[in-house]
Amino acid sequence: MGKAGREDLKRFLLHPRYEIIPLGEIEERVGRQLRKVEGLKLTVTASPTKGIGATVDLAVSLSGRGYEVVPHLSARLIRDEEHLSGILERLGEAGVREAFVIGGDAKSPLGVFEDALSLLRAMDALGHPFQEIGIAGYPEGHPLVEEEDLGRILKEKAPYASYIATQICFDAEVIGGWIGRVRRTLGVELPVYIGLPGPVDARKLARIAGGIGLGQSARFLQKQRSWVLRLLLPFGYRPNRLLEELEGVFEDPEANVAGLHINTFNELARAEAWRAEMLRKL
């Protein structure tokens, strides 16, 4: 990796975005294993099994402990505008200033919001406390949305958003190609956070998936065999090679990569050890 790519990667790793799951004793583990470094953001996932309440509870609690948090607001887990208004009020009172808005994994909507776009429009109409709002991008497609619809939907969501965070993809060429299409074909210029898994092994991922009912993710993995193959490596997966292959994307000013969205699968100590090792090498 060249000097420019190394500087970009160092900047991204100094200001990490860690995705965590409201499962088990994760709040206590955050307190034990993560220092409150400048630029650290914890994004809190939402799942049909745990419900949106678990996400909001954890986000509010961690915010009260001084962490910068980004709750995932899953449209299909929110009943109606009254329910949404209560969530927004509670997050605002807790000092939460950023949210990541998604359609969600639920097979059927709990109420009136079927997708991220409908939720974004409702949030805009109600007013919300957030300074930044993220939306999802799908370099390898989405199991519940036709390919031709994804671009149109992303373009419609963009005016309500501050950035895009991509779903995990292991192919740097696919990621770079997708960002290029977003820029040139769709005309969407929002900064992009590239989603990737932190160091993890297959057994750990399987336990977490079983605990929160990752139905959509399981269906997605059936189509993305590279996921399974890479996670079954003898010592687990590490994203080092993918980061090296992304050098050209990092350095491309048109790509406008803002950072990394690291899925920790609640392996916080392991993620932090890997980040420290990478920074030493850089």
Short mmCIF file of N, CA and C in Angstrom, two decimals, residues 5-152:
data_model
loop_
_atom_site.label_atom_id
_atom_site.label_comp_id
_atom_site.label_asym_id
_atom_site.label_seq_id
_atom_site.Cartn_x
_atom_site.Cartn_y
_atom_site.Cartn_z
N GLY A 5 -2.49 5.85 0.46
CA GLY A 5 -3.44 4.86 0.95
C GLY A 5 -3.24 4.57 2.43
N ARG A 6 -1.98 4.52 2.86
CA ARG A 6 -1.69 4.28 4.28
C ARG A 6 -2.21 5.42 5.15
N GLU A 7 -2.06 6.64 4.67
CA GLU A 7 -2.55 7.79 5.43
C GLU A 7 -4.07 7.78 5.55
N ASP A 8 -4.73 7.41 4.44
CA ASP A 8 -6.19 7.31 4.49
C ASP A 8 -6.63 6.25 5.49
N LEU A 9 -6.01 5.08 5.41
CA LEU A 9 -6.38 3.98 6.30
C LEU A 9 -6.11 4.34 7.76
N LYS A 10 -4.98 4.99 8.01
CA LYS A 10 -4.67 5.41 9.38
C LYS A 10 -5.74 6.36 9.90
N ARG A 11 -6.15 7.31 9.07
CA ARG A 11 -7.19 8.26 9.47
C ARG A 11 -8.50 7.53 9.79
N PHE A 12 -8.85 6.55 8.97
CA PHE A 12 -10.10 5.81 9.21
C PHE A 12 -10.03 5.03 10.52
N LEU A 13 -8.88 4.40 10.79
CA LEU A 13 -8.74 3.57 11.98
C LEU A 13 -8.63 4.40 13.26
N LEU A 14 -8.18 5.63 13.14
CA LEU A 14 -8.11 6.50 14.31
C LEU A 14 -9.50 6.97 14.75
N HIS A 15 -10.47 6.90 13.84
CA HIS A 15 -11.83 7.33 14.13
C HIS A 15 -12.80 6.20 13.77
N PRO A 16 -12.76 5.11 14.54
CA PRO A 16 -13.52 3.91 14.15
C PRO A 16 -15.02 4.03 14.38
N ARG A 17 -15.77 3.35 13.54
CA ARG A 17 -17.21 3.15 13.74
C ARG A 17 -17.39 1.65 13.96
N TYR A 18 -17.80 1.29 15.16
CA TYR A 18 -17.98 -0.11 15.52
C TYR A 18 -19.47 -0.43 15.61
N GLU A 19 -19.88 -1.45 14.88
CA GLU A 19 -21.26 -1.92 14.98
C GLU A 19 -21.35 -2.96 16.08
N ILE A 20 -22.31 -2.78 16.99
CA ILE A 20 -22.53 -3.73 18.08
C ILE A 20 -23.98 -4.19 18.07
N ILE A 21 -24.23 -5.31 18.74
CA ILE A 21 -25.54 -5.94 18.75
C ILE A 21 -26.09 -5.91 20.18
N PRO A 22 -27.33 -5.47 20.40
CA PRO A 22 -27.89 -5.45 21.76
C PRO A 22 -28.19 -6.86 22.25
N LEU A 23 -27.16 -7.53 22.70
CA LEU A 23 -27.26 -8.94 23.05
C LEU A 23 -26.36 -9.21 24.25
N GLY A 24 -26.84 -9.98 25.21
CA GLY A 24 -26.03 -10.37 26.34
C GLY A 24 -25.58 -9.18 27.17
N GLU A 25 -24.33 -9.21 27.61
CA GLU A 25 -23.79 -8.17 28.48
C GLU A 25 -22.96 -7.17 27.68
N ILE A 26 -23.45 -6.80 26.52
CA ILE A 26 -22.65 -5.95 25.64
C ILE A 26 -22.37 -4.59 26.27
N GLU A 27 -23.32 -4.02 27.02
CA GLU A 27 -23.07 -2.71 27.62
C GLU A 27 -21.91 -2.77 28.61
N GLU A 28 -21.87 -3.79 29.42
CA GLU A 28 -20.77 -3.94 30.37
C GLU A 28 -19.45 -4.17 29.65
N ARG A 29 -19.49 -4.91 28.56
CA ARG A 29 -18.27 -5.18 27.80
C ARG A 29 -17.76 -3.91 27.13
N VAL A 30 -18.67 -3.08 26.65
CA VAL A 30 -18.25 -1.80 26.09
C VAL A 30 -17.50 -1.00 27.15
N GLY A 31 -18.06 -0.93 28.35
CA GLY A 31 -17.43 -0.17 29.43
C GLY A 31 -16.06 -0.71 29.80
N ARG A 32 -15.89 -2.04 29.74
CA ARG A 32 -14.61 -2.65 30.12
C ARG A 32 -13.59 -2.58 29.00
N GLN A 33 -14.04 -2.71 27.75
CA GLN A 33 -13.11 -2.98 26.66
C GLN A 33 -12.89 -1.83 25.68
N LEU A 34 -13.71 -0.77 25.75
CA LEU A 34 -13.56 0.33 24.80
C LEU A 34 -13.31 1.64 25.54
N ARG A 35 -12.18 2.27 25.22
CA ARG A 35 -11.93 3.60 25.74
C ARG A 35 -12.74 4.61 24.93
N LYS A 36 -13.08 5.73 25.55
CA LYS A 36 -13.84 6.78 24.86
C LYS A 36 -12.87 7.65 24.05
N VAL A 37 -12.36 7.11 22.96
CA VAL A 37 -11.43 7.86 22.12
C VAL A 37 -12.21 8.82 21.22
N GLU A 38 -11.58 9.93 20.89
CA GLU A 38 -12.22 10.91 20.03
C GLU A 38 -12.54 10.29 18.67
N GLY A 39 -13.76 10.46 18.22
CA GLY A 39 -14.15 9.94 16.91
C GLY A 39 -14.73 8.55 16.94
N LEU A 40 -14.66 7.85 18.09
CA LEU A 40 -15.27 6.51 18.19
C LEU A 40 -16.79 6.64 18.19
N LYS A 41 -17.44 5.89 17.30
CA LYS A 41 -18.89 5.84 17.29
C LYS A 41 -19.33 4.37 17.37
N LEU A 42 -20.35 4.14 18.17
CA LEU A 42 -20.91 2.80 18.32
C LEU A 42 -22.27 2.77 17.65
N THR A 43 -22.40 1.99 16.59
CA THR A 43 -23.69 1.86 15.94
C THR A 43 -24.38 0.62 16.50
N VAL A 44 -25.64 0.78 16.89
CA VAL A 44 -26.37 -0.27 17.61
C VAL A 44 -27.42 -0.87 16.67
N THR A 45 -27.29 -2.15 16.37
CA THR A 45 -28.16 -2.80 15.40
C THR A 45 -29.57 -3.01 15.96
N ALA A 46 -30.48 -3.33 15.05
CA ALA A 46 -31.86 -3.68 15.41
C ALA A 46 -32.21 -5.01 14.75
N SER A 47 -32.93 -5.85 15.46
CA SER A 47 -33.34 -7.14 14.89
C SER A 47 -34.79 -7.43 15.24
N PRO A 48 -35.49 -8.19 14.39
CA PRO A 48 -36.88 -8.55 14.68
C PRO A 48 -37.03 -9.31 16.00
N THR A 49 -36.03 -10.11 16.37
CA THR A 49 -36.13 -10.90 17.59
C THR A 49 -36.09 -10.03 18.83
N LYS A 50 -35.20 -9.06 18.86
CA LYS A 50 -35.04 -8.21 20.04
C LYS A 50 -35.98 -7.01 20.01
N GLY A 51 -36.37 -6.56 18.83
CA GLY A 51 -37.25 -5.41 18.71
C GLY A 51 -36.50 -4.09 18.81
N ILE A 52 -37.15 -3.01 18.39
CA ILE A 52 -36.51 -1.70 18.37
C ILE A 52 -36.24 -1.19 19.79
N GLY A 53 -37.01 -1.67 20.76
CA GLY A 53 -36.82 -1.23 22.14
C GLY A 53 -35.43 -1.55 22.66
N ALA A 54 -34.92 -2.72 22.34
CA ALA A 54 -33.58 -3.10 22.80
C ALA A 54 -32.52 -2.18 22.22
N THR A 55 -32.70 -1.79 20.96
CA THR A 55 -31.76 -0.87 20.31
C THR A 55 -31.79 0.49 20.99
N VAL A 56 -32.97 1.03 21.20
CA VAL A 56 -33.10 2.35 21.81
C VAL A 56 -32.59 2.32 23.25
N ASP A 57 -32.93 1.29 24.00
CA ASP A 57 -32.48 1.18 25.40
C ASP A 57 -30.95 1.22 25.48
N LEU A 58 -30.29 0.43 24.64
CA LEU A 58 -28.83 0.37 24.68
C LEU A 58 -28.22 1.69 24.23
N ALA A 59 -28.79 2.29 23.19
CA ALA A 59 -28.26 3.57 22.70
C ALA A 59 -28.37 4.65 23.78
N VAL A 60 -29.51 4.72 24.44
CA VAL A 60 -29.73 5.72 25.49
C VAL A 60 -28.76 5.49 26.65
N SER A 61 -28.60 4.24 27.05
CA SER A 61 -27.73 3.93 28.18
C SER A 61 -26.27 4.25 27.86
N LEU A 62 -25.80 3.86 26.68
CA LEU A 62 -24.41 4.13 26.31
C LEU A 62 -24.15 5.62 26.14
N SER A 63 -25.13 6.33 25.60
CA SER A 63 -25.00 7.78 25.49
C SER A 63 -24.85 8.41 26.87
N GLY A 64 -25.61 7.91 27.84
CA GLY A 64 -25.51 8.40 29.21
C GLY A 64 -24.16 8.13 29.84
N ARG A 65 -23.45 7.12 29.32
CA ARG A 65 -22.12 6.80 29.83
C ARG A 65 -21.01 7.52 29.06
N GLY A 66 -21.42 8.40 28.15
CA GLY A 66 -20.44 9.23 27.47
C GLY A 66 -19.98 8.75 26.12
N TYR A 67 -20.59 7.69 25.59
CA TYR A 67 -20.22 7.19 24.26
C TYR A 67 -21.06 7.86 23.19
N GLU A 68 -20.47 8.02 22.02
CA GLU A 68 -21.21 8.55 20.88
C GLU A 68 -21.87 7.37 20.17
N VAL A 69 -23.19 7.36 20.12
CA VAL A 69 -23.91 6.19 19.63
C VAL A 69 -24.76 6.55 18.41
N VAL A 70 -24.98 5.51 17.59
CA VAL A 70 -25.77 5.66 16.37
C VAL A 70 -26.77 4.51 16.32
N PRO A 71 -27.98 4.68 16.81
CA PRO A 71 -28.95 3.59 16.77
C PRO A 71 -29.43 3.31 15.34
N HIS A 72 -29.62 2.03 15.02
CA HIS A 72 -30.24 1.64 13.75
C HIS A 72 -31.75 1.73 13.93
N LEU A 73 -32.39 2.61 13.19
CA LEU A 73 -33.84 2.73 13.24
C LEU A 73 -34.42 1.91 12.09
N SER A 74 -34.99 0.78 12.45
CA SER A 74 -35.50 -0.18 11.48
C SER A 74 -36.98 0.09 11.21
N ALA A 75 -37.30 0.47 9.98
CA ALA A 75 -38.66 0.88 9.63
C ALA A 75 -39.68 -0.20 9.98
N ARG A 76 -39.37 -1.43 9.71
CA ARG A 76 -40.35 -2.51 9.87
C ARG A 76 -40.59 -2.89 11.33
N LEU A 77 -39.83 -2.26 12.25
CA LEU A 77 -40.02 -2.53 13.67
C LEU A 77 -40.72 -1.38 14.38
N ILE A 78 -41.15 -0.37 13.63
CA ILE A 78 -41.80 0.80 14.22
C ILE A 78 -43.26 0.82 13.77
N ARG A 79 -44.19 0.92 14.74
CA ARG A 79 -45.61 0.72 14.46
C ARG A 79 -46.22 1.86 13.62
N ASP A 80 -46.02 3.10 14.10
CA ASP A 80 -46.71 4.23 13.49
C ASP A 80 -46.01 5.52 13.89
N GLU A 81 -46.59 6.66 13.53
CA GLU A 81 -45.96 7.93 13.82
C GLU A 81 -45.88 8.21 15.32
N GLU A 82 -46.87 7.76 16.07
CA GLU A 82 -46.82 7.96 17.52
C GLU A 82 -45.65 7.19 18.13
N HIS A 83 -45.48 5.95 17.70
CA HIS A 83 -44.36 5.14 18.17
C HIS A 83 -43.04 5.80 17.77
N LEU A 84 -42.95 6.25 16.53
CA LEU A 84 -41.74 6.91 16.04
C LEU A 84 -41.46 8.18 16.83
N SER A 85 -42.49 8.98 17.07
CA SER A 85 -42.31 10.22 17.81
C SER A 85 -41.74 9.97 19.20
N GLY A 86 -42.22 8.93 19.85
CA GLY A 86 -41.72 8.59 21.18
C GLY A 86 -40.25 8.18 21.14
N ILE A 87 -39.87 7.42 20.10
CA ILE A 87 -38.48 7.00 19.95
C ILE A 87 -37.58 8.22 19.73
N LEU A 88 -38.00 9.11 18.83
CA LEU A 88 -37.20 10.29 18.53
C LEU A 88 -37.05 11.19 19.76
N GLU A 89 -38.13 11.34 20.50
CA GLU A 89 -38.08 12.18 21.70
C GLU A 89 -37.11 11.59 22.73
N ARG A 90 -37.19 10.29 22.92
CA ARG A 90 -36.32 9.66 23.91
C ARG A 90 -34.85 9.76 23.51
N LEU A 91 -34.56 9.53 22.24
CA LEU A 91 -33.17 9.63 21.77
C LEU A 91 -32.67 11.06 21.87
N GLY A 92 -33.52 12.01 21.51
CA GLY A 92 -33.13 13.41 21.60
C GLY A 92 -32.81 13.82 23.03
N GLU A 93 -33.63 13.41 23.97
CA GLU A 93 -33.41 13.74 25.37
C GLU A 93 -32.13 13.10 25.90
N ALA A 94 -31.73 11.97 25.31
CA ALA A 94 -30.50 11.29 25.73
C ALA A 94 -29.27 11.88 25.07
N GLY A 95 -29.44 12.85 24.19
CA GLY A 95 -28.30 13.47 23.54
C GLY A 95 -27.78 12.72 22.33
N VAL A 96 -28.57 11.81 21.79
CA VAL A 96 -28.16 11.07 20.59
C VAL A 96 -28.36 11.98 19.38
N ARG A 97 -27.31 12.15 18.59
CA ARG A 97 -27.35 13.12 17.50
C ARG A 97 -27.14 12.51 16.11
N GLU A 98 -27.20 11.18 16.05
CA GLU A 98 -27.04 10.51 14.76
C GLU A 98 -27.84 9.22 14.75
N ALA A 99 -28.39 8.87 13.59
CA ALA A 99 -29.12 7.62 13.45
C ALA A 99 -28.83 7.01 12.09
N PHE A 100 -28.99 5.70 12.02
CA PHE A 100 -28.81 4.96 10.77
C PHE A 100 -30.15 4.33 10.43
N VAL A 101 -30.76 4.76 9.33
CA VAL A 101 -32.13 4.38 9.00
C VAL A 101 -32.13 3.27 7.95
N ILE A 102 -32.78 2.17 8.28
CA ILE A 102 -32.82 1.00 7.40
C ILE A 102 -34.25 0.49 7.29
N GLY A 103 -34.48 -0.36 6.28
CA GLY A 103 -35.77 -1.02 6.17
C GLY A 103 -35.93 -2.07 7.26
N GLY A 104 -34.90 -2.89 7.43
CA GLY A 104 -34.89 -3.90 8.49
C GLY A 104 -35.12 -5.31 7.98
N ASP A 105 -34.87 -6.26 8.88
CA ASP A 105 -34.90 -7.68 8.53
C ASP A 105 -36.25 -8.35 8.71
N ALA A 106 -37.19 -7.66 9.35
CA ALA A 106 -38.49 -8.30 9.63
C ALA A 106 -39.18 -8.71 8.33
N LYS A 107 -39.73 -9.91 8.32
CA LYS A 107 -40.39 -10.41 7.12
C LYS A 107 -41.60 -9.57 6.76
N SER A 108 -42.34 -9.14 7.79
CA SER A 108 -43.51 -8.29 7.58
C SER A 108 -43.39 -7.06 8.48
N PRO A 109 -43.83 -5.90 8.01
CA PRO A 109 -43.77 -4.69 8.84
C PRO A 109 -44.65 -4.83 10.07
N LEU A 110 -44.18 -4.28 11.17
CA LEU A 110 -44.96 -4.25 12.40
C LEU A 110 -46.13 -3.29 12.27
N GLY A 111 -45.97 -2.25 11.43
CA GLY A 111 -47.01 -1.24 11.29
C GLY A 111 -47.01 -0.60 9.92
N VAL A 112 -46.98 0.72 9.89
CA VAL A 112 -47.22 1.46 8.63
C VAL A 112 -45.95 1.68 7.81
N PHE A 113 -44.77 1.45 8.40
CA PHE A 113 -43.53 1.73 7.68
C PHE A 113 -42.99 0.45 7.05
N GLU A 114 -42.97 0.42 5.73
CA GLU A 114 -42.53 -0.77 5.03
C GLU A 114 -41.05 -0.73 4.65
N ASP A 115 -40.47 0.47 4.58
CA ASP A 115 -39.09 0.58 4.12
C ASP A 115 -38.45 1.84 4.70
N ALA A 116 -37.14 1.97 4.46
CA ALA A 116 -36.39 3.09 5.01
C ALA A 116 -36.90 4.43 4.47
N LEU A 117 -37.30 4.46 3.21
CA LEU A 117 -37.75 5.73 2.61
C LEU A 117 -38.99 6.26 3.31
N SER A 118 -39.95 5.40 3.59
CA SER A 118 -41.17 5.85 4.28
C SER A 118 -40.84 6.35 5.68
N LEU A 119 -39.89 5.71 6.35
CA LEU A 119 -39.50 6.16 7.68
C LEU A 119 -38.76 7.49 7.62
N LEU A 120 -37.88 7.66 6.65
CA LEU A 120 -37.16 8.91 6.49
C LEU A 120 -38.12 10.08 6.25
N ARG A 121 -39.13 9.84 5.43
CA ARG A 121 -40.11 10.90 5.15
C ARG A 121 -40.91 11.26 6.40
N ALA A 122 -41.26 10.25 7.18
CA ALA A 122 -42.00 10.52 8.41
C ALA A 122 -41.14 11.27 9.42
N MET A 123 -39.87 10.91 9.53
CA MET A 123 -38.95 11.61 10.42
C MET A 123 -38.79 13.06 10.01
N ASP A 124 -38.71 13.28 8.72
CA ASP A 124 -38.56 14.65 8.22
C ASP A 124 -39.81 15.48 8.53
N ALA A 125 -40.97 14.87 8.38
CA ALA A 125 -42.22 15.59 8.65
C ALA A 125 -42.41 15.88 10.14
N LEU A 126 -42.03 14.93 10.99
CA LEU A 126 -42.19 15.10 12.43
C LEU A 126 -41.15 16.05 13.02
N GLY A 127 -39.98 16.09 12.37
CA GLY A 127 -38.83 16.75 12.96
C GLY A 127 -38.06 15.73 13.80
N HIS A 128 -36.74 15.82 13.81
CA HIS A 128 -35.94 14.85 14.56
C HIS A 128 -34.73 15.55 15.16
N PRO A 129 -34.09 14.92 16.14
CA PRO A 129 -32.99 15.57 16.85
C PRO A 129 -31.61 15.34 16.23
N PHE A 130 -31.55 14.68 15.07
CA PHE A 130 -30.27 14.21 14.56
C PHE A 130 -29.56 15.24 13.69
N GLN A 131 -28.25 15.32 13.88
CA GLN A 131 -27.41 16.16 13.04
C GLN A 131 -26.95 15.39 11.80
N GLU A 132 -26.90 14.07 11.93
CA GLU A 132 -26.51 13.21 10.81
C GLU A 132 -27.45 12.02 10.73
N ILE A 133 -27.73 11.60 9.50
CA ILE A 133 -28.53 10.39 9.27
C ILE A 133 -27.83 9.57 8.19
N GLY A 134 -27.63 8.30 8.49
CA GLY A 134 -27.04 7.39 7.53
C GLY A 134 -28.08 6.51 6.87
N ILE A 135 -27.79 6.10 5.64
CA ILE A 135 -28.63 5.14 4.92
C ILE A 135 -27.75 4.01 4.39
N ALA A 136 -28.36 2.91 4.04
CA ALA A 136 -27.61 1.72 3.65
C ALA A 136 -27.39 1.65 2.15
N GLY A 137 -26.24 1.10 1.77
CA GLY A 137 -25.94 0.80 0.38
C GLY A 137 -25.60 -0.67 0.23
N TYR A 138 -25.88 -1.25 -0.93
CA TYR A 138 -25.78 -2.70 -1.11
C TYR A 138 -24.96 -3.04 -2.36
N PRO A 139 -23.63 -3.09 -2.24
CA PRO A 139 -22.78 -3.38 -3.40
C PRO A 139 -23.09 -4.71 -4.08
N GLU A 140 -23.56 -5.71 -3.32
CA GLU A 140 -23.84 -7.03 -3.89
C GLU A 140 -25.34 -7.33 -3.92
N GLY A 141 -26.17 -6.29 -3.83
CA GLY A 141 -27.60 -6.51 -3.91
C GLY A 141 -28.24 -6.73 -2.56
N HIS A 142 -29.55 -6.90 -2.60
CA HIS A 142 -30.36 -7.06 -1.38
C HIS A 142 -31.31 -8.23 -1.62
N PRO A 143 -31.45 -9.14 -0.63
CA PRO A 143 -32.26 -10.34 -0.84
C PRO A 143 -33.76 -10.05 -0.98
N LEU A 144 -34.22 -8.88 -0.53
CA LEU A 144 -35.65 -8.58 -0.57
C LEU A 144 -36.02 -7.51 -1.58
N VAL A 145 -35.03 -6.96 -2.29
CA VAL A 145 -35.29 -5.87 -3.23
C VAL A 145 -34.67 -6.21 -4.59
N GLU A 146 -35.43 -6.02 -5.64
CA GLU A 146 -34.91 -6.29 -6.98
C GLU A 146 -33.77 -5.32 -7.31
N GLU A 147 -32.80 -5.81 -8.04
CA GLU A 147 -31.60 -5.04 -8.36
C GLU A 147 -31.93 -3.70 -9.02
N GLU A 148 -32.87 -3.72 -9.96
CA GLU A 148 -33.19 -2.49 -10.68
C GLU A 148 -33.85 -1.43 -9.80
N ASP A 149 -34.41 -1.87 -8.67
CA ASP A 149 -35.07 -0.91 -7.77
C ASP A 149 -34.10 -0.28 -6.79
N LEU A 150 -32.97 -0.92 -6.52
CA LEU A 150 -32.07 -0.44 -5.48
C LEU A 150 -31.52 0.95 -5.79
N GLY A 151 -31.12 1.19 -7.04
CA GLY A 151 -30.57 2.49 -7.41
C GLY A 151 -31.60 3.60 -7.27
N ARG A 152 -32.80 3.33 -7.75
CA ARG A 152 -33.88 4.33 -7.64
C ARG A 152 -34.17 4.67 -6.18
#
